[in-house]
Amino acid sequence: MGMAFSKLFDRIWGKKEMRILMVGLDAAGKTTILYKLKLGEIVTTIPTIGFNVETVEYKNIQFTVWDVGGQDKIRPLWRHYFQNTQGIIFVVDSNDRDRVVEAREELQRMLNEDELRDALLLVFANKQDLPNAMSPAEITQQLGLQSLTRRAWVNESPIPEVFAVAKRPSANPSPFSSQYIQSTCATTGDGLYEGLEWLANALKKAGHE
């Protein structure tokens, strides 16, 4: 009863809930991102065995963020978190050029899952503070996002490297209604809320209200 009234008041006052799945290879910075968003500070992290889940409130939206471990032996378990996911945050270590192909393969597997057909995709190009970090534009190319989603990513940013947004074509559409890549630095928080801003707006436009 209490929960029912809570949901009713949330709807009246415009508060929405969104389920977000945050994945990526191990050491990409997922847990650091989660607690930077939740607590506003850097926390000491260890490799996630299993998952962390926290709620993050932003602009009347309560994001329930599931941060799932990225070690290779754990990745087959990602599928257990797919159900009811409205948005995916895929975190990439921009400095890890040696494993970007591995990241591409894992992302491709996810994009082929029926349970994620209606989910939105936000890519965090993390660790942009490092001198050898790949730009978001380079990561877009390295991940093969155009071929993975069968449509072009259209750059709509005044700063070309900052982000690219995909638009649905009239023929042969991708399962994903919209996508976005955002440069981030988990330790400083740069780009994290810009990503949430896009995700919130895109979820609303996609009808997840």
CSV table of C-alpha atoms in Angstrom, one decimal:
chain,number,residue,atom,x,y,z
A,1,MET,CA,0.0,0.0,0.0
A,2,GLY,CA,2.7,2.4,1.0
A,3,MET,CA,4.7,1.7,-2.1
A,4,ALA,CA,1.6,2.1,-4.3
A,5,PHE,CA,1.0,5.6,-2.8
A,6,SER,CA,4.7,6.4,-3.3
A,7,LYS,CA,4.5,5.5,-6.9
A,8,LEU,CA,1.3,7.5,-7.3
A,9,PHE,CA,2.9,10.6,-5.8
A,10,ASP,CA,6.0,10.2,-7.9
A,11,ARG,CA,3.8,10.2,-11.0
A,12,ILE,CA,1.8,13.2,-9.8
A,13,TRP,CA,5.0,15.2,-9.1
A,14,GLY,CA,6.7,14.1,-12.3
A,15,LYS,CA,9.3,11.8,-10.7
A,16,LYS,CA,10.3,8.9,-12.9
A,17,GLU,CA,12.3,5.7,-12.4
A,18,MET,CA,14.7,4.3,-14.9
A,19,ARG,CA,16.6,1.0,-14.9
A,20,ILE,CA,20.1,1.3,-16.2
A,21,LEU,CA,22.7,-1.4,-16.8
A,22,MET,CA,26.3,-0.3,-16.7
A,23,VAL,CA,28.8,-2.7,-18.2
A,24,GLY,CA,32.2,-2.8,-19.9
A,25,LEU,CA,35.5,-4.6,-19.7
A,26,ASP,CA,37.2,-4.9,-16.3
A,27,ALA,CA,39.1,-1.8,-15.1
A,28,ALA,CA,37.2,0.5,-17.4
A,29,GLY,CA,36.1,2.6,-14.4
A,30,LYS,CA,32.5,1.5,-14.0
A,31,THR,CA,32.4,1.3,-10.2
A,32,THR,CA,34.3,4.6,-9.9
A,33,ILE,CA,31.7,6.2,-12.1
A,34,LEU,CA,28.8,4.7,-10.1
A,35,TYR,CA,30.0,6.1,-6.8
A,36,LYS,CA,31.1,9.4,-8.2
A,37,LEU,CA,27.5,9.9,-9.3
A,38,LYS,CA,26.1,8.5,-6.1
A,39,LEU,CA,28.4,10.1,-3.5
A,40,GLY,CA,30.1,12.9,-5.5
A,41,GLU,CA,33.5,11.5,-4.4
A,42,ILE,CA,36.2,9.0,-5.4
A,43,VAL,CA,36.0,5.7,-3.5
A,44,THR,CA,38.6,3.0,-3.3
A,45,THR,CA,37.4,0.1,-5.5
A,46,ILE,CA,38.3,-3.5,-6.1
A,47,PRO,CA,37.4,-5.6,-9.1
A,48,THR,CA,33.6,-6.2,-9.0
A,49,ILE,CA,32.8,-9.8,-8.5
A,50,GLY,CA,29.0,-9.8,-9.1
A,51,PHE,CA,27.4,-6.4,-9.1
A,52,ASN,CA,26.8,-3.1,-7.3
A,53,VAL,CA,23.5,-1.4,-7.5
A,54,GLU,CA,22.7,2.2,-6.4
A,55,THR,CA,20.0,4.8,-7.1
A,56,VAL,CA,21.1,8.1,-8.5
A,57,GLU,CA,18.6,11.0,-8.6
A,58,TYR,CA,18.9,13.6,-11.4
A,59,LYS,CA,16.3,16.1,-12.5
A,60,ASN,CA,13.3,14.3,-11.0
A,61,ILE,CA,14.5,11.0,-12.4
A,62,GLN,CA,15.6,8.1,-10.2
A,63,PHE,CA,18.1,6.0,-12.0
A,64,THR,CA,18.6,2.5,-10.6
A,65,VAL,CA,22.1,1.7,-11.9
A,66,TRP,CA,23.3,-1.8,-12.0
A,67,ASP,CA,27.1,-2.0,-12.2
A,68,VAL,CA,28.1,-5.5,-13.2
A,69,GLY,CA,31.6,-6.9,-13.1
A,70,GLY,CA,33.5,-6.9,-16.4
A,71,GLN,CA,36.0,-9.7,-15.9
A,72,ASP,CA,35.9,-12.2,-18.8
A,73,LYS,CA,34.6,-15.1,-16.6
A,74,ILE,CA,31.8,-12.9,-15.3
A,75,ARG,CA,30.6,-11.5,-18.6
A,76,PRO,CA,28.3,-14.4,-19.4
A,77,LEU,CA,26.3,-13.4,-16.4
A,78,TRP,CA,25.5,-10.0,-17.9
A,79,ARG,CA,22.4,-11.5,-19.6
A,80,HIS,CA,20.8,-12.1,-16.2
A,81,TYR,CA,20.5,-8.3,-15.8
A,82,PHE,CA,19.0,-7.6,-19.2
A,83,GLN,CA,15.3,-7.9,-18.4
A,84,ASN,CA,13.5,-4.6,-18.0
A,85,THR,CA,16.6,-2.6,-18.8
A,86,GLN,CA,15.7,0.8,-20.3
A,87,GLY,CA,19.2,2.1,-20.9
A,88,ILE,CA,22.7,0.7,-21.2
A,89,ILE,CA,25.9,2.5,-20.2
A,90,PHE,CA,28.8,0.9,-21.9
A,91,VAL,CA,32.1,2.1,-20.3
A,92,VAL,CA,35.3,2.0,-22.4
A,93,ASP,CA,38.8,2.7,-21.1
A,94,SER,CA,39.9,5.2,-23.7
A,95,ASN,CA,43.5,4.5,-22.8
A,96,ASP,CA,43.4,0.8,-23.3
A,97,ARG,CA,44.1,0.5,-27.0
A,98,ASP,CA,45.1,-3.2,-26.7
A,99,ARG,CA,41.6,-4.3,-25.7
A,100,VAL,CA,39.3,-2.0,-27.7
A,101,VAL,CA,38.6,-4.9,-30.1
A,102,GLU,CA,37.6,-7.1,-27.1
A,103,ALA,CA,35.3,-4.3,-26.0
A,104,ARG,CA,33.8,-4.1,-29.5
A,105,GLU,CA,33.0,-7.9,-29.4
A,106,GLU,CA,31.3,-7.7,-26.1
A,107,LEU,CA,29.2,-4.7,-27.1
A,108,GLN,CA,28.2,-6.5,-30.3
A,109,ARG,CA,27.0,-9.5,-28.3
A,110,MET,CA,24.8,-7.2,-26.2
A,111,LEU,CA,23.3,-5.4,-29.2
A,112,ASN,CA,22.2,-8.8,-30.6
A,113,GLU,CA,20.1,-9.6,-27.5
A,114,ASP,CA,16.3,-9.4,-27.9
A,115,GLU,CA,15.8,-8.3,-24.3
A,116,LEU,CA,17.8,-5.1,-25.0
A,117,ARG,CA,15.9,-4.4,-28.3
A,118,ASP,CA,14.3,-1.2,-26.9
A,119,ALA,CA,17.1,-0.1,-24.6
A,120,LEU,CA,19.1,3.1,-25.3
A,121,LEU,CA,22.8,3.0,-25.6
A,122,LEU,CA,25.2,5.5,-23.9
A,123,VAL,CA,28.9,4.9,-24.4
A,124,PHE,CA,31.2,6.5,-21.8
A,125,ALA,CA,34.6,7.1,-23.3
A,126,ASN,CA,36.3,7.1,-19.9
A,127,LYS,CA,39.8,8.1,-18.7
A,128,GLN,CA,40.0,11.1,-21.1
A,129,ASP,CA,42.4,12.7,-18.7
A,130,LEU,CA,45.2,10.3,-19.7
A,131,PRO,CA,47.6,11.6,-22.4
A,132,ASN,CA,47.3,8.7,-24.8
A,133,ALA,CA,43.5,8.4,-24.5
A,134,MET,CA,41.6,7.8,-27.7
A,135,SER,CA,39.1,10.5,-28.6
A,136,PRO,CA,35.4,9.7,-28.6
A,137,ALA,CA,35.5,9.9,-32.4
A,138,GLU,CA,38.3,7.3,-32.5
A,139,ILE,CA,36.4,5.0,-30.1
A,140,THR,CA,33.3,5.3,-32.3
A,141,GLN,CA,35.4,4.1,-35.2
A,142,GLN,CA,37.3,1.4,-33.2
A,143,LEU,CA,34.0,0.0,-31.8
A,144,GLY,CA,32.6,-0.1,-35.3
A,145,LEU,CA,29.4,1.5,-34.0
A,146,GLN,CA,28.1,2.2,-37.5
A,147,SER,CA,28.3,-1.4,-38.6
A,148,LEU,CA,27.2,-2.8,-35.3
A,149,THR,CA,24.0,-0.8,-35.4
A,150,ARG,CA,23.5,-0.8,-39.1
A,151,ARG,CA,23.1,2.9,-39.4
A,152,ALA,CA,25.3,6.0,-39.3
A,153,TRP,CA,26.1,8.0,-36.2
A,154,VAL,CA,25.4,11.7,-36.9
A,155,ASN,CA,27.7,14.2,-35.2
A,156,GLU,CA,25.6,17.0,-33.8
A,157,SER,CA,28.1,18.5,-31.4
A,158,PRO,CA,29.8,22.0,-31.8
A,159,ILE,CA,33.0,20.2,-30.7
A,160,PRO,CA,33.3,17.2,-33.1
A,161,GLU,CA,35.0,14.8,-30.7
A,162,VAL,CA,32.6,15.2,-27.9
A,163,PHE,CA,29.6,13.2,-29.0
A,164,ALA,CA,27.8,11.6,-31.8
A,165,VAL,CA,24.1,10.8,-31.9
A,166,ALA,CA,22.5,8.1,-34.0
A,167,LYS,CA,19.2,8.8,-35.9
A,168,ARG,CA,16.8,6.1,-37.0
A,169,PRO,CA,16.9,5.5,-40.8
A,170,SER,CA,13.8,4.9,-42.8
A,171,ALA,CA,14.9,1.4,-43.9
A,172,ASN,CA,16.6,-1.4,-42.1
A,173,PRO,CA,16.4,0.2,-38.6
A,174,SER,CA,18.6,-0.7,-35.6
A,175,PRO,CA,16.9,-2.2,-32.5
A,176,PHE,CA,18.2,0.9,-30.6
A,177,SER,CA,16.1,4.0,-30.8
A,178,SER,CA,19.0,6.3,-30.0
A,179,GLN,CA,22.7,6.3,-29.0
A,180,TYR,CA,25.3,8.7,-27.7
A,181,ILE,CA,29.0,8.7,-26.9
A,182,GLN,CA,30.3,11.0,-24.2
A,183,SER,CA,33.9,11.8,-23.1
A,184,THR,CA,34.3,11.3,-19.4
A,185,CYS,CA,36.8,11.3,-16.6
A,186,ALA,CA,35.4,9.3,-13.6
A,187,THR,CA,37.9,10.7,-11.1
A,188,THR,CA,36.9,14.3,-11.8
A,189,GLY,CA,33.3,13.7,-12.8
A,190,ASP,CA,33.8,15.4,-16.1
A,191,GLY,CA,31.1,14.4,-18.6
A,192,LEU,CA,29.2,12.1,-16.3
A,193,TYR,CA,26.2,14.4,-15.8
A,194,GLU,CA,26.2,15.4,-19.4
A,195,GLY,CA,25.7,11.7,-20.1
A,196,LEU,CA,22.8,11.4,-17.6
A,197,GLU,CA,21.3,14.5,-19.2
A,198,TRP,CA,21.2,12.9,-22.6
A,199,LEU,CA,20.0,9.6,-21.2
A,200,ALA,CA,17.1,11.2,-19.3
A,201,ASN,CA,16.0,13.2,-22.4
A,202,ALA,CA,16.4,10.2,-24.7
A,203,LEU,CA,14.5,7.9,-22.4
A,204,LYS,CA,11.6,10.4,-22.3
A,205,LYS,CA,11.6,10.8,-26.1
A,206,ALA,CA,11.6,7.0,-26.5
A,207,GLY,CA,8.4,6.8,-24.4
A,208,HIS,CA,9.9,5.4,-21.2
A,209,GLU,CA,7.9,7.7,-19.0
